[in-house]
Short mmCIF file of C-alpha atoms in Angstrom, two decimals:
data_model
loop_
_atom_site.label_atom_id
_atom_site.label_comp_id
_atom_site.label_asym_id
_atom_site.label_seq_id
_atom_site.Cartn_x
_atom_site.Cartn_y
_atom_site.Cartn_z
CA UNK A 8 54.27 14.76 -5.15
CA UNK A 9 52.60 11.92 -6.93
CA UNK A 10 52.35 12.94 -10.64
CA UNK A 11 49.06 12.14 -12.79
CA UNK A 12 48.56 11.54 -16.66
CA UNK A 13 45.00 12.44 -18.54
CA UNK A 14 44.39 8.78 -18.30
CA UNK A 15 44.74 8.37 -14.81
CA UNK A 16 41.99 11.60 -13.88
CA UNK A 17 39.47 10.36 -16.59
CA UNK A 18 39.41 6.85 -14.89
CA UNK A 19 38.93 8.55 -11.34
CA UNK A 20 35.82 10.35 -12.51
CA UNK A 21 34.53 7.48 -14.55
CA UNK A 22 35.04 4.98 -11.28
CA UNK A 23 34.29 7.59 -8.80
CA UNK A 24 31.14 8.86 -10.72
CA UNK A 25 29.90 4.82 -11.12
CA UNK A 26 30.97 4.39 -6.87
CA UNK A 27 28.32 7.16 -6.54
CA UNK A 28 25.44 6.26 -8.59
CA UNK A 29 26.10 2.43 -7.31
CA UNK A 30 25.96 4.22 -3.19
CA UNK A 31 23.24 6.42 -4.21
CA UNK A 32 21.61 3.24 -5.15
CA UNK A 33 21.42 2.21 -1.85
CA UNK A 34 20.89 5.59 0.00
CA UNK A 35 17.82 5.59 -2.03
CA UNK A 36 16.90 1.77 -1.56
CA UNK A 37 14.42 1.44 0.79
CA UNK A 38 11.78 4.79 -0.73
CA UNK A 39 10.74 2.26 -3.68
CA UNK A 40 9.50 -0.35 -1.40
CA UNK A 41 8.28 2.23 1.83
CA UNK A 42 4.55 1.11 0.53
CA UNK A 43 5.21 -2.72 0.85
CA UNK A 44 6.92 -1.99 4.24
CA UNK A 45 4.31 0.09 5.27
CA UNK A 46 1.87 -2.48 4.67
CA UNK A 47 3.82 -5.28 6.41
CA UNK A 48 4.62 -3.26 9.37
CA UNK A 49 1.36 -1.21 9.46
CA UNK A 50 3.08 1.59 9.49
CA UNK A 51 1.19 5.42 9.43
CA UNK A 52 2.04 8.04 6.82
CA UNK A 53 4.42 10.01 9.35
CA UNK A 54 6.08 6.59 9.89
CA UNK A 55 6.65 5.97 6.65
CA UNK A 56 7.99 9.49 5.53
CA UNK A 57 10.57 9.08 9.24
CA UNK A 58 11.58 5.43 7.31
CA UNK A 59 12.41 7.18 4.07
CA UNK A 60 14.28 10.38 5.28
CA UNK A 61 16.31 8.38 7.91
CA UNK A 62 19.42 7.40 5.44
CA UNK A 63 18.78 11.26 4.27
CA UNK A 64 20.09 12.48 7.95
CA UNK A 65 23.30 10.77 8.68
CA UNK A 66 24.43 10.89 4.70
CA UNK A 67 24.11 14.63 5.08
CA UNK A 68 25.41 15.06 8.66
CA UNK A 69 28.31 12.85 7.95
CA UNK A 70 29.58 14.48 4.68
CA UNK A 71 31.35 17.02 7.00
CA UNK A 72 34.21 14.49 8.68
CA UNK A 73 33.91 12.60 5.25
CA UNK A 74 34.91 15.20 3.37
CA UNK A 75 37.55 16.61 5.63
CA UNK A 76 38.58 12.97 5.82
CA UNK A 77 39.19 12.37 1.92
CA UNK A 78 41.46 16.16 1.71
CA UNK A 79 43.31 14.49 4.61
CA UNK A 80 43.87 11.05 3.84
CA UNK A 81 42.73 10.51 0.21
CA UNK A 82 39.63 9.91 -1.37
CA UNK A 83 40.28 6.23 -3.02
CA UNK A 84 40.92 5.01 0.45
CA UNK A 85 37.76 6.63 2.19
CA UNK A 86 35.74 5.58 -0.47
CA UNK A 87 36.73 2.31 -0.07
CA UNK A 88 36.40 1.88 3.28
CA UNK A 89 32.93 3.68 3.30
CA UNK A 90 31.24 1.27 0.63
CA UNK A 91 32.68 -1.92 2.59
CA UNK A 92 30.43 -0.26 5.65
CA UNK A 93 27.34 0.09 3.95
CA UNK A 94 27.21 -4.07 3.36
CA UNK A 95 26.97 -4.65 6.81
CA UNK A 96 23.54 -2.47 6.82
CA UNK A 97 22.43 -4.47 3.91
CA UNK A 98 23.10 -7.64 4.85
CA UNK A 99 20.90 -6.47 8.37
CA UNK A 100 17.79 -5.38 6.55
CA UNK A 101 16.25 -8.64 4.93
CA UNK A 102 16.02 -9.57 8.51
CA UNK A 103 14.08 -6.69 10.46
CA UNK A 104 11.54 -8.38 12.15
CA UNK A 105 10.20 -4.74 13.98
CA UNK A 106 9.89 -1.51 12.33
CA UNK A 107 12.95 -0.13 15.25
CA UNK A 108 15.42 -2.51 13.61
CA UNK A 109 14.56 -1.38 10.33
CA UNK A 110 14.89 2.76 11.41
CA UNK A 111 18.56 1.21 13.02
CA UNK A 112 19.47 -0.19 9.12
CA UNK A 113 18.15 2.34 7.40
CA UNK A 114 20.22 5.04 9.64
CA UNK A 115 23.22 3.20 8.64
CA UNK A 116 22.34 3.10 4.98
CA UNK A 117 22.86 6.73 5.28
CA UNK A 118 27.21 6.67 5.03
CA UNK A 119 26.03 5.60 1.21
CA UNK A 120 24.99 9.61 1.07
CA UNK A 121 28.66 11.00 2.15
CA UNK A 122 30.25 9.69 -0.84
CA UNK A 123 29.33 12.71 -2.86
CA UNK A 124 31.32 14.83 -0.54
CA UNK A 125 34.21 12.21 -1.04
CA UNK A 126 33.67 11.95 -5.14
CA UNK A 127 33.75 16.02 -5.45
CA UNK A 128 36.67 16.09 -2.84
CA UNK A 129 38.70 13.54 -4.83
CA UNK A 130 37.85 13.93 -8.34
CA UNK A 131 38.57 17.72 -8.14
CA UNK A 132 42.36 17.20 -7.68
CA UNK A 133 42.38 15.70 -10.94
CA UNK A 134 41.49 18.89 -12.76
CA UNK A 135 42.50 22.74 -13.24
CA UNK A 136 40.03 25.20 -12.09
CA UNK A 137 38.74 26.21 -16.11
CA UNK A 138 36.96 22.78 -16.09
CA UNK A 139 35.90 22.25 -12.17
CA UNK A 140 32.11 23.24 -13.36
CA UNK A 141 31.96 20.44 -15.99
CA UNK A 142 33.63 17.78 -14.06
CA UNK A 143 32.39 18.11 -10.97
CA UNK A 144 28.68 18.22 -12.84
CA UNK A 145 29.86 14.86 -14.01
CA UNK A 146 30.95 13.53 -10.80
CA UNK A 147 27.76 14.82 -9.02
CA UNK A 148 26.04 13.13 -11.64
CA UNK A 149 26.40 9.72 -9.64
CA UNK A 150 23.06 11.29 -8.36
CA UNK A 151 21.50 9.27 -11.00
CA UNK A 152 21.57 6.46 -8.26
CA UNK A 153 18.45 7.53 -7.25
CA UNK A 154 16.84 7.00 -10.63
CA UNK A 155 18.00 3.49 -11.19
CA UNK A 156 16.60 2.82 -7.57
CA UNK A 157 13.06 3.79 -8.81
CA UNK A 158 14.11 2.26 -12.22
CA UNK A 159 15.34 -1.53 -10.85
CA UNK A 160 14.07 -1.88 -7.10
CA UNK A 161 10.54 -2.43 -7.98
CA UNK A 162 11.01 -4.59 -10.63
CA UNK A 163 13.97 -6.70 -8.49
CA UNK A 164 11.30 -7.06 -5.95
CA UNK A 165 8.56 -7.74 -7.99
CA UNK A 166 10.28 -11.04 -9.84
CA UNK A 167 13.02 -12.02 -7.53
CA UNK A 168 11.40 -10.88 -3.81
CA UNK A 169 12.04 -8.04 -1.28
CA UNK A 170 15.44 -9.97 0.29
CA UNK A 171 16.99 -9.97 -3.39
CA UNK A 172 16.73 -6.30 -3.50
CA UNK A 173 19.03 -6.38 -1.25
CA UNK A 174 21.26 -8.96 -1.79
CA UNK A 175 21.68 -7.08 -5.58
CA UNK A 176 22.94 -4.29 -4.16
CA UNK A 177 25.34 -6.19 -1.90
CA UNK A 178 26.80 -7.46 -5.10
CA UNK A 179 27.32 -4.70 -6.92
CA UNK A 180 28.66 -2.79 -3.84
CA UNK A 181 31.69 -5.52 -4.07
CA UNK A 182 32.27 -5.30 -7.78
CA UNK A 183 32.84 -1.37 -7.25
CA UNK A 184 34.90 -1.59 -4.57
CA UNK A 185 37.04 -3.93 -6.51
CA UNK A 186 37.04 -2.36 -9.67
CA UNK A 187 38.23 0.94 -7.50
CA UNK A 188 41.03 -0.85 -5.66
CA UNK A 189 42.33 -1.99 -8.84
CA UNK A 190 42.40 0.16 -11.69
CA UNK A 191 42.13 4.08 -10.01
CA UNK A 192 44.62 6.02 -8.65
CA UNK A 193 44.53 7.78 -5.17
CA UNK A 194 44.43 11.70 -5.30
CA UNK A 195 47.64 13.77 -4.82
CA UNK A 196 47.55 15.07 -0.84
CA UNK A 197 48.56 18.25 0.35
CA UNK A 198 52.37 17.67 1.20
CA UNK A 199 51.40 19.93 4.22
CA UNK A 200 48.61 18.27 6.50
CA UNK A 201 45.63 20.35 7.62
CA UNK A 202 44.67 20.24 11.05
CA UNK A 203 40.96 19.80 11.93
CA UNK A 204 41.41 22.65 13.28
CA UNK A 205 42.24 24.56 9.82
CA UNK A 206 39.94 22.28 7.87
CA UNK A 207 36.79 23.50 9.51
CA UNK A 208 37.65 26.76 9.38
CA UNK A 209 35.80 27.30 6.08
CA UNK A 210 32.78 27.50 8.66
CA UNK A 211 33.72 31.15 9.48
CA UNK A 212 33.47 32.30 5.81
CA UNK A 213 29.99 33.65 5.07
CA UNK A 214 29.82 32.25 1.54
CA UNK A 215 30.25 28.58 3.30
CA UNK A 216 26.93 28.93 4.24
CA UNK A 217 25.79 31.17 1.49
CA UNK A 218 26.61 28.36 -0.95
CA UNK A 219 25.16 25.82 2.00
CA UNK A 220 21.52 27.48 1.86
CA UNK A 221 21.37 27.63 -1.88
CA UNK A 222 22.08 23.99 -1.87
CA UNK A 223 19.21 23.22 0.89
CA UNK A 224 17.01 24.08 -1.84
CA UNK A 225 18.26 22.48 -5.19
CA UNK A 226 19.62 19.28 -4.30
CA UNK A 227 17.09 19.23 -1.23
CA UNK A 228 14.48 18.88 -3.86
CA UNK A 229 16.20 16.90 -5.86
CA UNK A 230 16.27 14.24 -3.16
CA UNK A 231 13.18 14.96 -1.20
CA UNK A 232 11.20 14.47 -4.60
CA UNK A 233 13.23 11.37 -5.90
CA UNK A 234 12.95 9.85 -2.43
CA UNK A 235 9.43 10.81 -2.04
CA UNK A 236 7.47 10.65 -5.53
CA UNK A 237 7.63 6.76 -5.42
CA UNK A 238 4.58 6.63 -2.31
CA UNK A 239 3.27 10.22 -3.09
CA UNK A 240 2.09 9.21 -6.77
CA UNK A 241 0.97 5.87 -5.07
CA UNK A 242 -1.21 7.69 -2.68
CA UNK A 243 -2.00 11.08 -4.58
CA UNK A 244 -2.64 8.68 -8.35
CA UNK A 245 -3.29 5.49 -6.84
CA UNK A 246 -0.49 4.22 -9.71
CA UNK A 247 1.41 0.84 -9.51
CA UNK A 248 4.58 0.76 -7.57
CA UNK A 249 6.56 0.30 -10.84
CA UNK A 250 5.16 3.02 -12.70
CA UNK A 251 5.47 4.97 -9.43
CA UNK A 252 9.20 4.17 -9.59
CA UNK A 253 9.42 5.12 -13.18
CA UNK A 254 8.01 8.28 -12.50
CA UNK A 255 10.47 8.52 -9.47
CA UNK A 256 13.54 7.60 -11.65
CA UNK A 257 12.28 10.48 -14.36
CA UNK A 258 12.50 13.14 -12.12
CA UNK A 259 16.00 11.97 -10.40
CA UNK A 260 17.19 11.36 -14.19
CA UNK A 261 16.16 14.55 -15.34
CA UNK A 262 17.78 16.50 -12.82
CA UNK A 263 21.07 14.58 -12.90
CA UNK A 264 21.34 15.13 -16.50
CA UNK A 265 21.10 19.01 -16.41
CA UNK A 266 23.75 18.37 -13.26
CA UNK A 267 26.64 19.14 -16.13
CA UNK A 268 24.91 21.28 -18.05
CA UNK A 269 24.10 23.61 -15.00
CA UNK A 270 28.37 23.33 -14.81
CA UNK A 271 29.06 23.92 -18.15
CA UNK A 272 26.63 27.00 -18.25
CA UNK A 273 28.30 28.32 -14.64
CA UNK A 274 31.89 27.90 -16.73
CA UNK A 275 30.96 30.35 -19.35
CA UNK A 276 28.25 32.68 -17.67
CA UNK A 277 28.07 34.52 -14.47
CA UNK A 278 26.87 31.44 -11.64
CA UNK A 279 24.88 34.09 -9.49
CA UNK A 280 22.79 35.64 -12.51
CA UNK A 281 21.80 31.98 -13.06
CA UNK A 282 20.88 30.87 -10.21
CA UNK A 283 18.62 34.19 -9.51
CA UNK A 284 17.20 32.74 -12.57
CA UNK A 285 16.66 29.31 -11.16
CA UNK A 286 15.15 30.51 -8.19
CA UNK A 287 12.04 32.26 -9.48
CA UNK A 288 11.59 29.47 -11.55
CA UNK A 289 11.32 27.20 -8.65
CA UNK A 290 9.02 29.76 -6.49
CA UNK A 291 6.26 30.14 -9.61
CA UNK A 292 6.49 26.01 -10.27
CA UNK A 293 6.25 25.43 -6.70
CA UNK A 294 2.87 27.44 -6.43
CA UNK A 295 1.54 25.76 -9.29
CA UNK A 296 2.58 22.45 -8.42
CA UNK A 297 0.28 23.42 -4.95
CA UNK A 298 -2.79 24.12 -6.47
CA UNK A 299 -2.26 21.55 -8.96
CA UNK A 300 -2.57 18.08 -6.94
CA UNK A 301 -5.68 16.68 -8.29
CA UNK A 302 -4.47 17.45 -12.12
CA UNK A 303 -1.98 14.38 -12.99
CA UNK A 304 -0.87 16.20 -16.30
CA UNK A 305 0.05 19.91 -15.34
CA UNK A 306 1.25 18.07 -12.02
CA UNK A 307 3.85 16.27 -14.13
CA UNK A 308 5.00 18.60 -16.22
CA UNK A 309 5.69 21.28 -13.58
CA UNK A 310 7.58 18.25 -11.27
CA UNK A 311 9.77 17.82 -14.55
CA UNK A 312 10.47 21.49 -15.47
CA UNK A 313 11.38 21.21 -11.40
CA UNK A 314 13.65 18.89 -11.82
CA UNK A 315 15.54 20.45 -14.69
CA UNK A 316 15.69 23.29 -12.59
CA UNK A 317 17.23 22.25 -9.56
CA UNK A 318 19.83 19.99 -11.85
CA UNK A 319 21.10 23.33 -13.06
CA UNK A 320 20.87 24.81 -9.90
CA UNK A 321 22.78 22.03 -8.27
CA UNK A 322 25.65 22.16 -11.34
CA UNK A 323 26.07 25.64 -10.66
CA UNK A 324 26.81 25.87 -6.93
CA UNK A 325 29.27 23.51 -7.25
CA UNK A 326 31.26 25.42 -9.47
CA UNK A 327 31.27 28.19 -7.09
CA UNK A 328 32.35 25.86 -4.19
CA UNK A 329 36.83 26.10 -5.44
CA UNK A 330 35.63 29.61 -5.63
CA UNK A 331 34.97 29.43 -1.84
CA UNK A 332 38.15 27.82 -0.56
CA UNK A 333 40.55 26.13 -3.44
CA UNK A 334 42.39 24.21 -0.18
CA UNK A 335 39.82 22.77 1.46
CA UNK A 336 37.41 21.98 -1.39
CA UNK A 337 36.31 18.42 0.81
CA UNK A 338 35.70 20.53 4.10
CA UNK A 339 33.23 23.23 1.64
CA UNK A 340 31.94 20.03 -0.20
CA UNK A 341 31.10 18.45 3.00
CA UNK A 342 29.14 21.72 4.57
CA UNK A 343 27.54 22.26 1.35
CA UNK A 344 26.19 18.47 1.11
CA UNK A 345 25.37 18.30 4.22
CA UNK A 346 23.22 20.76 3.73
CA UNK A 347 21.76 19.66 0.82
CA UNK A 348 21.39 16.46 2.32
CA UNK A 349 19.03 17.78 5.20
CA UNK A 350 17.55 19.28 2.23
CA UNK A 351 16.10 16.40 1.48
CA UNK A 352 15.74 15.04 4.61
CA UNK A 353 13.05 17.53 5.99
CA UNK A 354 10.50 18.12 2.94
CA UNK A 355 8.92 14.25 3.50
CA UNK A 356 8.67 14.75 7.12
CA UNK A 357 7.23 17.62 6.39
CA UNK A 358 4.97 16.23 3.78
CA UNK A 359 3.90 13.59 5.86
CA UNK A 360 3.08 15.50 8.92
CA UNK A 361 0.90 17.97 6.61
CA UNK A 362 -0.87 15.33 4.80
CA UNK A 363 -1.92 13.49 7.92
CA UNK A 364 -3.07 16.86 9.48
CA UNK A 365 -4.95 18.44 6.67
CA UNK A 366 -5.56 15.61 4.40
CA UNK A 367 -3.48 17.33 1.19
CA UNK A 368 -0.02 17.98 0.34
CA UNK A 369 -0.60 21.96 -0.60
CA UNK A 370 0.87 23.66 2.18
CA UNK A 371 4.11 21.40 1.84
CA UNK A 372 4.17 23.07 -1.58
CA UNK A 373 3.73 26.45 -0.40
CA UNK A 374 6.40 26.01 1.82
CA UNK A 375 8.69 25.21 -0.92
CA UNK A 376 7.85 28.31 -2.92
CA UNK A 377 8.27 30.47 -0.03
CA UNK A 378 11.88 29.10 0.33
CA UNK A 379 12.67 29.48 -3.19
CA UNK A 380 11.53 33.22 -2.53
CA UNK A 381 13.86 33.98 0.54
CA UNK A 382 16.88 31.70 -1.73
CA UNK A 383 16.34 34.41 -4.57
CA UNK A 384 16.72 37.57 -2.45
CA UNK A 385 19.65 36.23 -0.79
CA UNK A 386 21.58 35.38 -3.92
CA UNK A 387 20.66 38.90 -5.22
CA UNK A 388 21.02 40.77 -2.30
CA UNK A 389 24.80 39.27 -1.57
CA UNK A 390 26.07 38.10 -5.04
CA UNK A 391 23.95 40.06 -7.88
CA UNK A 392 23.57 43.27 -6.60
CA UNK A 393 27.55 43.13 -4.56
CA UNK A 394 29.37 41.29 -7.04
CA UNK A 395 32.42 42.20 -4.95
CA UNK A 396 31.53 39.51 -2.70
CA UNK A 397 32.30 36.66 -4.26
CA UNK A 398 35.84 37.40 -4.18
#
């Protein structure tokens, strides 16, 4: 079995945590510029919420295999071979000439979304258990892609032109995936293969999906509302696209900062108590946040004590995924993002559909409150008030 030193596992997060934020760059690429490509393409607000959840759906649905993938054959290597992928799509994109050729790159974009489920799968064999809730908060805090994509898109495309935006990323794609080749070490793999068979059979345990739903709703938010703020602040404030994205890379920075934190807290406290905590925290700011649409300043400050929440929220489930199954920590990873990912993937349709329909974004809100409701009884009723089943 391949032997590791402290040096060794503190690169791997450090290059696997950059690989992430650098991927999540590009899953979140195209959300700070949906209002120029709306405008070019004359596309309608449905339209443009389908363009910016597309990556969303195959970088959830394809954390699964990814993650099973990394437990079998090592994370460095699937890593690798997933970031050289996601050039092809983003070498495609600055020419789309129809708005179908576009939905085709962007849908490809998505594999940028499963390296979280290949980050948590590899970084996690660096580590003992006492320090999985800190370290895989600072993995998952590659999130913070999304906030440099509202932080340097707009202003990429405002100096250097929409094409360069893309070509940037391109770049710093290949400087990762050098930088990883070189200097980090692959995981140690199970001397005894899983079967696929084996790997997937963490779908039969009840706190899979437990852990799965919990998860729709933090980092659901967490990406609906980083993907989504940039055009909803255009259209709700009528605010610049950079200030829009500044606002977008807040939120997203704000919730992968409390990412740890959420981690560290879920190391020393009981995970379950917290997140009932989190929970009806995110049903009362989600009904204020609904009735509080024409109001920029409460509107703000409830999105941001939103994000805070969910970052702890998010921080906290995944130190309850080893608890799940120690094994097959990339198979749980992979159900769990996925269903995070679709998390986010839903809300803008959703948002869309309800704005064009009844002219506000209110009942989208609603929605979200009444989720945070049926999250809060669940963790309660199967965690809180049974605390025998979480063993």
């Amino acid at each position: 079995m391949q032997q590791t030193s402290k040096k060794d596992a503190y690169i791997a997060l450090t290059i696997a945590t950059i690989a992430m934020a650098v991927s999540f760059m590009v899953w979140a690429s195209l959300s700070p510029v949906s209002n120029q490509i709306a405008t070019e393409f004359g596309l309608s607000a449905s339209q443009k919420s389908l363009l910016i959840a597309t990556p969303v759906l195959l970088g959830s649905i394809m954390r699964i295999p990814m993650g099973i993938l990394s437990d079998r054959f090592g994370g460095k290597k699937i890593y690798i071979i997933t970031m050289l992928f996601t050039l092809i799509p983003l070498a495609l994109i600055p020419f789309a000439s129809t708005y179908l050729f576009l939905m085709l790159c962007a849908f490809f974009i998505g594999m940028a979304g499963t390296t979280f489920a290949i980050a948590i799968s590899y970084v996690s064999t660096f580590f003992p258990a006492e320090k999985q809730g800190l370290i895989l908060g600072i993995a998952g805090m590659g999130n913070i892609g999304n906030a440099l994509a509202g932080l340097i898109i707009p202003r990429i495309n405002a100096n250097w032109g929409f094409d360069w935006v893309y070509y940037s990323l391109i770049i710093a794609i290949t400087v990762i995936v050098i930088i990883f080749a070189i200097f980090a070490k692959e995981m140690t793999l199970s001397a005894q293969k899983k079967t696929l068979k084996q790997s997937l059979s963490v779908a039969k345990d009840k706190n899979t999906w437990y852990l799965s739903l919990f998860y729709f709703l933090t980092f659901g938010s967490f990406v609906a509302l980083s993907n989504y703020l940039p055009a909803f602040m255009g259209d709700q404030f009528s605010i610049s696209a950079v200030n829009a994205g500044l606002f977008s890379a807040g939120f997203a920075a704000t919730a992968t900062f409390m990412r740890p934190v959420g981690g560290i807290l879920a190391d020393k406290l009981n995970p379950t108590k917290l997140l009932t905590a989190g929970f009806a925290l995110v049903a009362v700011m989600a009904c204020i946040i609904a009735f509080s649409l024409t109001q920029y300043g409460l509107f703000t400050t409830m999105i941001f004590l939103t994000a805070l929440t969910v970052g702890l929220g998010n921080g906290i489930i995944f130190k309850m995924v080893p608890m799940v199954s120690k094994g097959n920590t990339g198979a749980v990873t992979g159900f769990v993002g996925a269903a995070g990912g679709l998390g986010g993937f839903f809300p803008p349709l959703i948002l869309g559909i309800i704005k064009q329909t009844t002219g506000t974004y209110t009942l989208g809100f609603i929605l979200l409150g009444v989720f945070a409701v049926i999250c809060l009884v669940t963790v309660w009723a199967v965690y809180v008030r049974k605390p025998a089943a979480t063993a």
